[in-house]
Structure formats: C-alpha cells, structure tokens
mmCIF file of C-alpha atoms in Angstrom:
data_model
loop_
_atom_site.group_PDB
_atom_site.id
_atom_site.type_symbol
_atom_site.label_atom_id
_atom_site.label_comp_id
_atom_site.label_asym_id
_atom_site.label_seq_id
_atom_site.Cartn_x
_atom_site.Cartn_y
_atom_site.Cartn_z
ATOM 1 C CA UNK A 1 50.097 10.657 -89.939
ATOM 2 C CA UNK A 2 48.394 9.591 -87.111
ATOM 3 C CA UNK A 3 46.145 6.639 -86.400
ATOM 4 C CA UNK A 4 43.046 6.514 -83.769
ATOM 5 C CA UNK A 5 42.419 2.830 -83.385
ATOM 6 C CA UNK A 6 38.007 2.452 -83.546
ATOM 7 C CA UNK A 7 37.687 -1.139 -83.453
ATOM 8 C CA UNK A 8 33.545 -1.281 -82.702
ATOM 9 C CA UNK A 9 30.882 -1.664 -84.170
ATOM 10 C CA UNK A 10 29.523 1.007 -86.236
ATOM 11 C CA UNK A 11 25.940 0.311 -84.457
ATOM 12 C CA UNK A 12 27.247 0.101 -81.078
ATOM 13 C CA UNK A 13 24.485 3.187 -80.105
ATOM 14 C CA UNK A 14 21.817 1.745 -81.218
ATOM 15 C CA UNK A 15 22.404 -1.866 -79.970
ATOM 16 C CA UNK A 16 23.127 -0.416 -76.488
ATOM 17 C CA UNK A 17 19.892 1.496 -76.566
ATOM 18 C CA UNK A 18 18.503 -2.098 -78.113
ATOM 19 C CA UNK A 19 20.261 -4.112 -74.947
ATOM 20 C CA UNK A 20 18.498 -1.574 -72.320
ATOM 21 C CA UNK A 21 15.442 -2.217 -74.233
ATOM 22 C CA UNK A 22 15.569 -5.778 -73.391
ATOM 23 C CA UNK A 23 16.570 -5.402 -70.023
ATOM 24 C CA UNK A 24 13.769 -3.428 -69.483
ATOM 25 C CA UNK A 25 11.272 -5.368 -70.898
ATOM 26 C CA UNK A 26 12.768 -9.026 -69.300
ATOM 27 C CA UNK A 27 12.481 -7.559 -65.945
ATOM 28 C CA UNK A 28 8.964 -6.941 -66.359
ATOM 29 C CA UNK A 29 9.150 -10.765 -68.337
ATOM 30 C CA UNK A 30 7.197 -9.008 -71.304
ATOM 31 C CA UNK A 31 7.971 -11.764 -74.428
ATOM 32 C CA UNK A 32 8.132 -8.824 -77.244
ATOM 33 C CA UNK A 33 8.145 -9.753 -80.773
ATOM 34 C CA UNK A 34 9.765 -7.305 -83.714
ATOM 35 C CA UNK A 35 7.199 -8.182 -86.758
ATOM 36 C CA UNK A 36 8.978 -7.252 -90.490
ATOM 37 C CA UNK A 37 7.919 -7.588 -93.931
ATOM 38 C CA UNK A 38 7.533 -5.617 -97.374
ATOM 39 C CA UNK A 39 4.306 -3.377 -97.208
ATOM 40 C CA UNK A 40 1.107 -5.163 -98.022
ATOM 41 C CA UNK A 41 2.068 -8.268 -96.650
ATOM 42 C CA UNK A 42 -0.581 -8.733 -94.043
ATOM 43 C CA UNK A 43 1.128 -7.503 -90.894
ATOM 44 C CA UNK A 44 -1.025 -4.916 -89.344
ATOM 45 C CA UNK A 45 -4.292 -7.593 -90.726
ATOM 46 C CA UNK A 46 -2.520 -10.485 -88.682
ATOM 47 C CA UNK A 47 -2.070 -8.678 -85.519
ATOM 48 C CA UNK A 48 -6.169 -8.129 -85.483
ATOM 49 C CA UNK A 49 -6.959 -11.363 -86.499
ATOM 50 C CA UNK A 50 -4.162 -11.887 -83.626
ATOM 51 C CA UNK A 51 -6.067 -9.150 -81.046
ATOM 52 C CA UNK A 52 -9.433 -11.253 -81.970
ATOM 53 C CA UNK A 53 -8.525 -14.348 -81.777
ATOM 54 C CA UNK A 54 -6.465 -13.545 -77.721
ATOM 55 C CA UNK A 55 -9.572 -11.381 -76.834
ATOM 56 C CA UNK A 56 -8.286 -9.980 -74.097
ATOM 57 C CA UNK A 57 -7.035 -13.270 -72.149
ATOM 58 C CA UNK A 58 -3.112 -11.645 -73.035
ATOM 59 C CA UNK A 59 -2.510 -8.413 -71.881
ATOM 60 C CA UNK A 60 -1.461 -6.710 -75.285
ATOM 61 C CA UNK A 61 0.193 -3.200 -75.743
ATOM 62 C CA UNK A 62 1.051 -2.542 -79.558
ATOM 63 C CA UNK A 63 3.997 0.365 -80.256
ATOM 64 C CA UNK A 64 3.377 1.195 -84.292
ATOM 65 C CA UNK A 65 5.496 2.664 -86.588
ATOM 66 C CA UNK A 66 4.799 3.776 -90.091
ATOM 67 C CA UNK A 67 6.771 6.889 -92.060
ATOM 68 C CA UNK A 68 3.781 8.741 -92.098
ATOM 69 C CA UNK A 69 -0.596 8.553 -91.261
ATOM 70 C CA UNK A 70 -1.521 6.470 -87.975
ATOM 71 C CA UNK A 71 -4.357 4.486 -89.786
ATOM 72 C CA UNK A 72 -2.144 1.070 -88.348
ATOM 73 C CA UNK A 73 -2.580 2.727 -84.577
ATOM 74 C CA UNK A 74 -6.219 3.653 -85.276
ATOM 75 C CA UNK A 75 -7.277 0.282 -86.810
ATOM 76 C CA UNK A 76 -5.711 -1.841 -83.462
ATOM 77 C CA UNK A 77 -6.509 1.070 -80.795
ATOM 78 C CA UNK A 78 -10.371 -0.511 -82.408
ATOM 79 C CA UNK A 79 -9.825 -3.697 -80.720
ATOM 80 C CA UNK A 80 -9.352 -1.774 -77.311
ATOM 81 C CA UNK A 81 -5.704 -2.565 -77.070
ATOM 82 C CA UNK A 82 -3.210 1.013 -76.488
ATOM 83 C CA UNK A 83 -0.904 1.668 -79.473
ATOM 84 C CA UNK A 84 2.032 3.615 -79.266
ATOM 85 C CA UNK A 85 1.862 4.915 -83.175
ATOM 86 C CA UNK A 86 5.485 5.973 -84.200
ATOM 87 C CA UNK A 87 5.646 8.425 -87.562
ATOM 88 C CA UNK A 88 9.318 7.974 -89.047
ATOM 89 C CA UNK A 89 7.983 10.782 -91.813
ATOM 90 C CA UNK A 90 10.469 8.902 -93.861
ATOM 91 C CA UNK A 91 12.615 7.226 -91.950
ATOM 92 C CA UNK A 92 13.062 3.547 -93.907
ATOM 93 C CA UNK A 93 12.708 1.279 -90.101
ATOM 94 C CA UNK A 94 12.270 1.511 -86.531
ATOM 95 C CA UNK A 95 15.000 2.459 -84.038
ATOM 96 C CA UNK A 96 16.210 1.198 -80.307
ATOM 97 C CA UNK A 97 15.888 4.667 -79.577
ATOM 98 C CA UNK A 98 12.796 5.750 -81.194
ATOM 99 C CA UNK A 99 11.355 2.152 -79.351
ATOM 100 C CA UNK A 100 12.879 3.367 -76.569
ATOM 101 C CA UNK A 101 11.354 6.750 -76.176
ATOM 102 C CA UNK A 102 8.000 4.818 -77.286
ATOM 103 C CA UNK A 103 8.457 2.594 -74.045
ATOM 104 C CA UNK A 104 8.319 5.676 -72.530
ATOM 105 C CA UNK A 105 3.843 6.233 -73.225
ATOM 106 C CA UNK A 106 3.574 2.007 -71.811
ATOM 107 C CA UNK A 107 1.806 1.541 -68.973
ATOM 108 C CA UNK A 108 4.119 -1.837 -68.135
ATOM 109 C CA UNK A 109 1.598 -2.735 -64.773
ATOM 110 C CA UNK A 110 0.465 -6.896 -66.039
ATOM 111 C CA UNK A 111 1.912 -5.644 -69.408
ATOM 112 C CA UNK A 112 2.958 -9.449 -71.253
ATOM 113 C CA UNK A 113 2.663 -9.263 -74.825
ATOM 114 C CA UNK A 114 4.509 -6.462 -76.533
ATOM 115 C CA UNK A 115 3.897 -6.314 -80.479
ATOM 116 C CA UNK A 116 6.522 -3.492 -82.192
ATOM 117 C CA UNK A 117 5.027 -3.284 -85.916
ATOM 118 C CA UNK A 118 7.958 -2.162 -87.291
ATOM 119 C CA UNK A 119 8.041 0.067 -91.116
ATOM 120 C CA UNK A 120 7.532 -1.729 -93.955
ATOM 121 C CA UNK A 121 10.293 -2.866 -95.558
ATOM 122 C CA UNK A 122 11.922 -5.727 -96.236
ATOM 123 C CA UNK A 123 15.452 -4.550 -96.303
ATOM 124 C CA UNK A 124 15.896 -1.669 -93.400
ATOM 125 C CA UNK A 125 14.467 -2.887 -90.513
ATOM 126 C CA UNK A 126 16.567 -6.279 -90.498
ATOM 127 C CA UNK A 127 19.825 -4.672 -89.456
ATOM 128 C CA UNK A 128 18.387 -2.574 -86.359
ATOM 129 C CA UNK A 129 18.259 -4.579 -83.129
ATOM 130 C CA UNK A 130 15.579 -2.994 -80.958
ATOM 131 C CA UNK A 131 15.692 -5.002 -78.481
ATOM 132 C CA UNK A 132 12.668 -7.791 -79.408
ATOM 133 C CA UNK A 133 13.321 -11.433 -78.259
ATOM 134 C CA UNK A 134 12.582 -12.387 -81.703
ATOM 135 C CA UNK A 135 12.356 -11.151 -85.192
ATOM 136 C CA UNK A 136 8.772 -12.373 -86.961
ATOM 137 C CA UNK A 137 9.118 -12.066 -90.710
ATOM 138 C CA UNK A 138 5.862 -11.856 -92.722
ATOM 139 C CA UNK A 139 6.467 -12.860 -96.129
ATOM 140 C CA UNK A 140 2.509 -13.062 -98.685
ATOM 141 C CA UNK A 141 1.841 -15.653 -101.517
ATOM 142 C CA UNK A 142 1.998 -12.593 -104.065
ATOM 143 C CA UNK A 143 5.270 -12.106 -103.472
ATOM 144 C CA UNK A 144 7.088 -14.692 -104.926
ATOM 145 C CA UNK A 145 9.482 -18.075 -103.670
ATOM 146 C CA UNK A 146 12.537 -16.952 -103.721
ATOM 147 C CA UNK A 147 11.569 -13.550 -101.496
ATOM 148 C CA UNK A 148 14.040 -15.846 -99.018
ATOM 149 C CA UNK A 149 17.185 -15.535 -101.190
ATOM 150 C CA UNK A 150 16.806 -11.697 -102.479
ATOM 151 C CA UNK A 151 16.122 -10.586 -98.987
ATOM 152 C CA UNK A 152 18.351 -13.030 -96.727
ATOM 153 C CA UNK A 153 19.429 -11.111 -93.968
ATOM 154 C CA UNK A 154 15.795 -10.725 -92.489
ATOM 155 C CA UNK A 155 15.077 -14.381 -93.265
ATOM 156 C CA UNK A 156 18.494 -14.824 -91.342
ATOM 157 C CA UNK A 157 18.165 -12.648 -88.354
ATOM 158 C CA UNK A 158 13.986 -13.348 -87.508
ATOM 159 C CA UNK A 159 12.545 -16.684 -85.640
ATOM 160 C CA UNK A 160 9.332 -16.882 -87.175
ATOM 161 C CA UNK A 161 7.924 -16.656 -90.584
ATOM 162 C CA UNK A 162 4.377 -15.740 -91.424
ATOM 163 C CA UNK A 163 3.008 -17.087 -95.204
ATOM 164 C CA UNK A 164 0.158 -15.114 -95.530
ATOM 165 C CA UNK A 165 -2.338 -15.070 -97.800
ATOM 166 C CA UNK A 166 -2.851 -18.453 -97.797
ATOM 167 C CA UNK A 167 -6.248 -18.385 -99.152
ATOM 168 C CA UNK A 168 -4.966 -16.998 -101.949
ATOM 169 C CA UNK A 169 -3.129 -20.324 -103.214
ATOM 170 C CA UNK A 170 -5.978 -21.826 -105.745
ATOM 171 C CA UNK A 171 -5.686 -18.709 -107.487
ATOM 172 C CA UNK A 172 -1.931 -18.584 -107.933
ATOM 173 C CA UNK A 173 1.449 -20.550 -109.445
ATOM 174 C CA UNK A 174 2.623 -20.295 -105.753
ATOM 175 C CA UNK A 175 5.298 -23.147 -104.949
ATOM 176 C CA UNK A 176 4.883 -22.765 -101.203
ATOM 177 C CA UNK A 177 6.977 -25.777 -100.612
ATOM 178 C CA UNK A 178 10.014 -23.972 -102.623
ATOM 179 C CA UNK A 179 9.766 -20.587 -100.311
ATOM 180 C CA UNK A 180 9.777 -22.426 -97.571
ATOM 181 C CA UNK A 181 13.043 -24.927 -98.145
ATOM 182 C CA UNK A 182 13.946 -21.231 -99.587
ATOM 183 C CA UNK A 183 13.920 -19.838 -96.059
ATOM 184 C CA UNK A 184 15.144 -22.831 -94.637
ATOM 185 C CA UNK A 185 18.212 -23.081 -97.180
ATOM 186 C CA UNK A 186 18.733 -19.073 -94.877
ATOM 187 C CA UNK A 187 17.793 -20.063 -91.939
ATOM 188 C CA UNK A 188 17.390 -23.644 -90.773
ATOM 189 C CA UNK A 189 15.484 -23.172 -87.612
ATOM 190 C CA UNK A 190 12.723 -20.967 -88.645
ATOM 191 C CA UNK A 191 9.452 -21.007 -87.569
ATOM 192 C CA UNK A 192 7.081 -21.403 -90.171
ATOM 193 C CA UNK A 193 2.789 -20.200 -89.778
ATOM 194 C CA UNK A 194 0.659 -20.509 -92.559
ATOM 195 C CA UNK A 195 -2.087 -18.003 -92.301
ATOM 196 C CA UNK A 196 -4.964 -16.001 -93.952
ATOM 197 C CA UNK A 197 -6.603 -12.947 -92.397
ATOM 198 C CA UNK A 198 -9.763 -13.849 -94.712
ATOM 199 C CA UNK A 199 -10.248 -16.873 -93.581
ATOM 200 C CA UNK A 200 -8.421 -17.214 -90.386
ATOM 201 C CA UNK A 201 -6.722 -20.631 -91.417
ATOM 202 C CA UNK A 202 -3.344 -20.682 -89.102
ATOM 203 C CA UNK A 203 -4.192 -17.987 -86.952
ATOM 204 C CA UNK A 204 -4.554 -20.454 -83.957
ATOM 205 C CA UNK A 205 -1.663 -21.944 -84.681
ATOM 206 C CA UNK A 206 0.360 -18.305 -84.633
ATOM 207 C CA UNK A 207 -1.802 -17.409 -81.494
ATOM 208 C CA UNK A 208 -0.949 -20.158 -79.825
ATOM 209 C CA UNK A 209 2.433 -19.781 -80.386
ATOM 210 C CA UNK A 210 2.637 -16.712 -79.322
ATOM 211 C CA UNK A 211 0.708 -17.301 -75.823
ATOM 212 C CA UNK A 212 2.831 -20.489 -75.278
ATOM 213 C CA UNK A 213 6.202 -17.544 -75.848
ATOM 214 C CA UNK A 214 4.365 -15.566 -73.315
ATOM 215 C CA UNK A 215 3.805 -18.213 -70.380
ATOM 216 C CA UNK A 216 7.423 -18.934 -70.238
ATOM 217 C CA UNK A 217 8.964 -15.697 -70.144
ATOM 218 C CA UNK A 218 6.849 -15.120 -67.404
ATOM 219 C CA UNK B 1 17.950 3.828 -97.535
ATOM 220 C CA UNK B 2 19.071 3.301 -94.033
ATOM 221 C CA UNK B 3 22.635 3.976 -95.588
ATOM 222 C CA UNK B 4 22.041 7.157 -94.161
ATOM 223 C CA UNK B 5 21.770 6.241 -90.460
ATOM 224 C CA UNK B 6 24.692 4.347 -90.755
ATOM 225 C CA UNK B 7 26.263 7.207 -92.158
ATOM 226 C CA UNK B 8 25.124 9.240 -89.388
ATOM 227 C CA UNK B 9 26.527 7.273 -86.530
ATOM 228 C CA UNK B 10 30.756 7.260 -88.618
ATOM 229 C CA UNK B 11 30.695 10.970 -88.342
ATOM 230 C CA UNK B 12 29.853 10.844 -84.851
ATOM 231 C CA UNK B 13 31.789 8.211 -83.883
ATOM 232 C CA UNK B 14 34.763 10.664 -85.268
ATOM 233 C CA UNK B 15 33.044 13.213 -83.032
ATOM 234 C CA UNK B 16 34.040 11.079 -79.889
ATOM 235 C CA UNK B 17 36.916 10.271 -80.545
ATOM 236 C CA UNK B 18 38.777 13.488 -82.766
ATOM 237 C CA UNK B 19 38.735 16.360 -80.626
ATOM 238 C CA UNK B 20 37.345 19.256 -82.574
ATOM 239 C CA UNK B 21 40.701 21.216 -83.748
ATOM 240 C CA UNK B 22 41.628 17.685 -85.133
ATOM 241 C CA UNK B 23 38.996 16.989 -87.094
ATOM 242 C CA UNK B 24 40.308 18.966 -90.228
ATOM 243 C CA UNK B 25 43.237 16.769 -89.835
ATOM 244 C CA UNK B 26 40.620 13.213 -90.691
ATOM 245 C CA UNK B 27 41.722 12.063 -93.658
ATOM 246 C CA UNK B 28 40.050 8.869 -93.959
ATOM 247 C CA UNK B 29 37.745 6.092 -91.916
ATOM 248 C CA UNK B 30 38.375 2.786 -92.539
ATOM 249 C CA UNK B 31 34.951 0.422 -92.193
ATOM 250 C CA UNK B 32 34.924 -2.902 -92.243
ATOM 251 C CA UNK B 33 32.202 -3.710 -94.428
ATOM 252 C CA UNK B 34 30.390 -7.461 -95.014
ATOM 253 C CA UNK B 35 28.988 -8.455 -98.060
ATOM 254 C CA UNK B 36 26.735 -9.665 -95.907
ATOM 255 C CA UNK B 37 26.055 -6.835 -93.031
ATOM 256 C CA UNK B 38 22.572 -5.342 -95.336
ATOM 257 C CA UNK B 39 24.428 -2.109 -95.940
ATOM 258 C CA UNK B 40 25.715 -1.535 -100.231
ATOM 259 C CA UNK B 41 28.859 0.828 -99.653
ATOM 260 C CA UNK B 42 28.652 2.703 -102.010
ATOM 261 C CA UNK B 43 25.465 4.002 -101.269
ATOM 262 C CA UNK B 44 26.548 4.364 -97.873
ATOM 263 C CA UNK B 45 29.867 6.694 -99.382
ATOM 264 C CA UNK B 46 27.263 8.384 -100.954
ATOM 265 C CA UNK B 47 25.713 9.261 -97.271
ATOM 266 C CA UNK B 48 28.876 9.780 -96.514
ATOM 267 C CA UNK B 49 30.062 12.712 -98.424
ATOM 268 C CA UNK B 50 26.631 13.735 -98.514
ATOM 269 C CA UNK B 51 26.580 14.694 -94.435
ATOM 270 C CA UNK B 52 30.437 16.012 -94.263
ATOM 271 C CA UNK B 53 29.742 18.314 -97.019
ATOM 272 C CA UNK B 54 30.687 21.746 -95.917
ATOM 273 C CA UNK B 55 31.456 20.518 -92.106
ATOM 274 C CA UNK B 56 34.851 20.503 -90.616
ATOM 275 C CA UNK B 57 34.807 16.605 -92.188
ATOM 276 C CA UNK B 58 35.149 18.013 -94.534
ATOM 277 C CA UNK B 59 38.290 16.249 -96.224
ATOM 278 C CA UNK B 60 37.789 13.231 -95.199
ATOM 279 C CA UNK B 61 36.805 10.098 -97.217
ATOM 280 C CA UNK B 62 35.984 6.513 -96.242
ATOM 281 C CA UNK B 63 37.870 3.494 -96.965
ATOM 282 C CA UNK B 64 35.869 0.217 -96.741
ATOM 283 C CA UNK B 65 37.925 -2.990 -96.656
ATOM 284 C CA UNK B 66 34.511 -5.709 -97.690
ATOM 285 C CA UNK B 67 34.391 -8.946 -95.978
ATOM 286 C CA UNK B 68 32.879 -12.618 -98.019
ATOM 287 C CA UNK B 69 30.480 -13.543 -96.225
ATOM 288 C CA UNK B 70 31.800 -17.254 -95.140
ATOM 289 C CA UNK B 71 30.088 -20.879 -93.006
ATOM 290 C CA UNK B 72 32.006 -23.362 -91.239
ATOM 291 C CA UNK B 73 30.170 -25.964 -90.967
ATOM 292 C CA UNK B 74 30.321 -27.986 -86.935
ATOM 293 C CA UNK B 75 29.613 -31.729 -88.825
ATOM 294 C CA UNK B 76 32.101 -31.689 -91.598
ATOM 295 C CA UNK B 77 34.136 -28.605 -90.300
ATOM 296 C CA UNK B 78 35.350 -27.517 -93.414
ATOM 297 C CA UNK B 79 34.875 -23.797 -94.112
ATOM 298 C CA UNK B 80 33.156 -22.187 -97.428
ATOM 299 C CA UNK B 81 32.053 -19.424 -99.424
ATOM 300 C CA UNK B 82 28.871 -19.165 -99.884
ATOM 301 C CA UNK B 83 25.970 -17.091 -101.323
ATOM 302 C CA UNK B 84 25.080 -14.391 -98.530
ATOM 303 C CA UNK B 85 23.182 -15.438 -96.187
ATOM 304 C CA UNK B 86 23.488 -19.067 -97.307
ATOM 305 C CA UNK B 87 23.643 -21.739 -94.650
ATOM 306 C CA UNK B 88 23.244 -25.515 -95.641
ATOM 307 C CA UNK B 89 27.364 -26.375 -96.035
ATOM 308 C CA UNK B 90 28.281 -26.844 -99.626
ATOM 309 C CA UNK B 91 30.438 -30.224 -98.587
ATOM 310 C CA UNK B 92 28.254 -31.641 -97.172
ATOM 311 C CA UNK B 93 24.224 -30.529 -97.049
ATOM 312 C CA UNK B 94 24.282 -30.374 -92.535
ATOM 313 C CA UNK B 95 22.160 -27.729 -91.753
ATOM 314 C CA UNK B 96 25.049 -26.948 -88.490
ATOM 315 C CA UNK B 97 26.588 -24.137 -90.225
ATOM 316 C CA UNK B 98 27.856 -20.880 -88.397
ATOM 317 C CA UNK B 99 29.207 -17.530 -89.892
ATOM 318 C CA UNK B 100 32.117 -17.659 -89.740
ATOM 319 C CA UNK B 101 32.917 -13.555 -91.585
ATOM 320 C CA UNK B 102 30.509 -11.490 -93.624
ATOM 321 C CA UNK B 103 28.369 -9.776 -91.399
ATOM 322 C CA UNK B 104 30.639 -6.911 -90.200
ATOM 323 C CA UNK B 105 29.941 -3.368 -89.763
ATOM 324 C CA UNK B 106 32.587 -1.733 -87.966
ATOM 325 C CA UNK B 107 34.688 1.311 -87.366
ATOM 326 C CA UNK B 108 38.386 -0.005 -87.769
ATOM 327 C CA UNK B 109 40.277 3.640 -87.202
ATOM 328 C CA UNK B 110 40.274 6.630 -87.988
ATOM 329 C CA UNK B 111 43.917 8.570 -89.957
ATOM 330 C CA UNK B 112 44.555 11.693 -89.433
ATOM 331 C CA UNK B 113 47.266 13.891 -91.668
ATOM 332 C CA UNK B 114 49.587 15.505 -89.150
ATOM 333 C CA UNK B 115 48.360 19.453 -88.652
ATOM 334 C CA UNK B 116 50.677 21.443 -90.830
ATOM 335 C CA UNK B 117 50.806 24.147 -88.705
ATOM 336 C CA UNK B 118 54.036 21.208 -86.511
ATOM 337 C CA UNK B 119 55.759 22.217 -89.637
ATOM 338 C CA UNK B 120 55.597 25.451 -89.569
#
C-alpha cells in the first residue's frame, strides 16, 4: 500500500483563478460585488433600480449568470450598460473560470463598478469565490425569517444583506426584526439594507453605499 | 447540485498526482469535509461514483472524515460546538467568535494498493 499525501483544498483550482480575477480587478481600482439569492428574490430588479438611481454617474458593467436564456441581460442592457451573459446550461452556480472568461469581454477603461449577478440559488454559489470584493445576499420578505438559519453558509460569507420587497410588509405576517436577528446570529458584521423596487424605498441608501465603496476602491 | 463540480475537482487532482498507469491501483481517496462546508457527503459520494464509472479510477472510493462546526470566543476563550454557522458564543453571548473547524473541504491523501505485477 502506498499513500500519496495531498492536504490541499479541493477547490484550490477555483480559488487560484478567483485570486487572479481579484488581482486583475484590484489592479484597475474596480469595486466588484457578487449578487446572490434564491430565484425570484429580486436581484435583477434591484440592479435595474440601481442603474436608474446611479444614472450613469458611475461606470458600471455587469456579468449576468443564468441557467438558461438571456432575459436578464436584455432587461439590464436597456439601461445602457454593457452586460456579459453567462448561460450555464444546467450549472447551478458560477465558478471563477466562467467569470475569468466573461471578463475578457469587459471594457476595463474607466470601469468603476463590476456587478456579477449569480445564478438564482442560495446554496451552491456560497461555496465559490469568484474574485469579488464582497458577496451580497438578497432575501425577500416573502421567503421566511428563518432563511439565514436554513442557509447559513451564504449569510456567513456575505458582507451585505438586502431585504427586498418591503412594500409587501403590510400584507404579510412577517417579522422583519426576527429575520435581522437570525442573520446577525450567523454573521454579526453583516451590513443590512431594506429595499422595495416598487416604491424605491431603500434604493438610495444601497446605492450610496455602493458609491462609497467605489470611491474607496479608486 | 454543486457536489458534481466538487467531485470533478477531486478526479482532476487525482489525475494530477497519480501516474496514469497507477490509476487502477487507487483504492481510497480520503477527504476532510466540514459540516459547514456546504457539501453533503452522500451526494458527493454519489457524484464521485458516477464520474469514475467505466474509467481507470473505477476501483476507488472516497472516504470522508466529517468535521463538526466549532467556534472560539475572543472574549471568554471558550470553544463551543454550535449549530452550523452560528456565530454567538453560547457561554457569554459575545459576537467576537472565530471558526475553529467545520468549513474544511480538503483532499487529505490518496491510498494506492501495490501493483500486483510487482509480486508476480
């Protein structure tokens, strides 16, 4: 019997590509976020409202990940920003290699904010570093206060949580403070925003934070 | 499920570290998987077995050492076994905790049987 000692992380290859992505992004003073949520929480809608609010004051490009179709890329292109669509054809998460390939299509001159919208999935994307500065997890008030406890990995690995669809609160028996307590019990340093794409509530605060991070990165 | 992607990574690592003519001798691949790694052991085994079927690695299996989620408190120094991902110290309630174990996703070693031909 012979033993080959390895003692390495299984996702070492992804991590190495992610580090390369991160170095490339940082070398150009770009702030990059990885937007993650379950399907239907409102990632694309939040991005639409973000682009409306920023109104071209920040140079944004988007890498859009979906299992099928380019529907989301086409929605976002209407706001006059370059969007690179990744279709995974069944893949349940984005990996660093897919982002590295997509980055070849970006125009880096003047780029300040790179947004990666991940495949709608609260489980698998949590485990994959893409090279972002921060993971942003979106949850909505129609999803249950216990989401952070049921899906702790993404809430632990995220730096920001957006609670979306807050305009629906009067119609729901949803305990917003319980959701926040649950999230903070997993990640005490989580920064929390509350938004509604319908009423635009909270969009300004979210966008101002993005702008501050872009400014700090530059 | 991303266990398929994880299994593919394991197979690639084996191919990188074991000579092609020795692949058939691989018997076990030892992994260390934390309960907070986001990976489900039996799903990973299922995906690995599907990947290696009808390949040179089809005599191998993965053996998983599971590591539980443990945090250590910076305020009271206590180490605690808590629910996956929980960050508050159960002893003093502090938020200043760090993960001691439970998020591992490592390939530890590859065990090969000796080549039968060498004993002929």
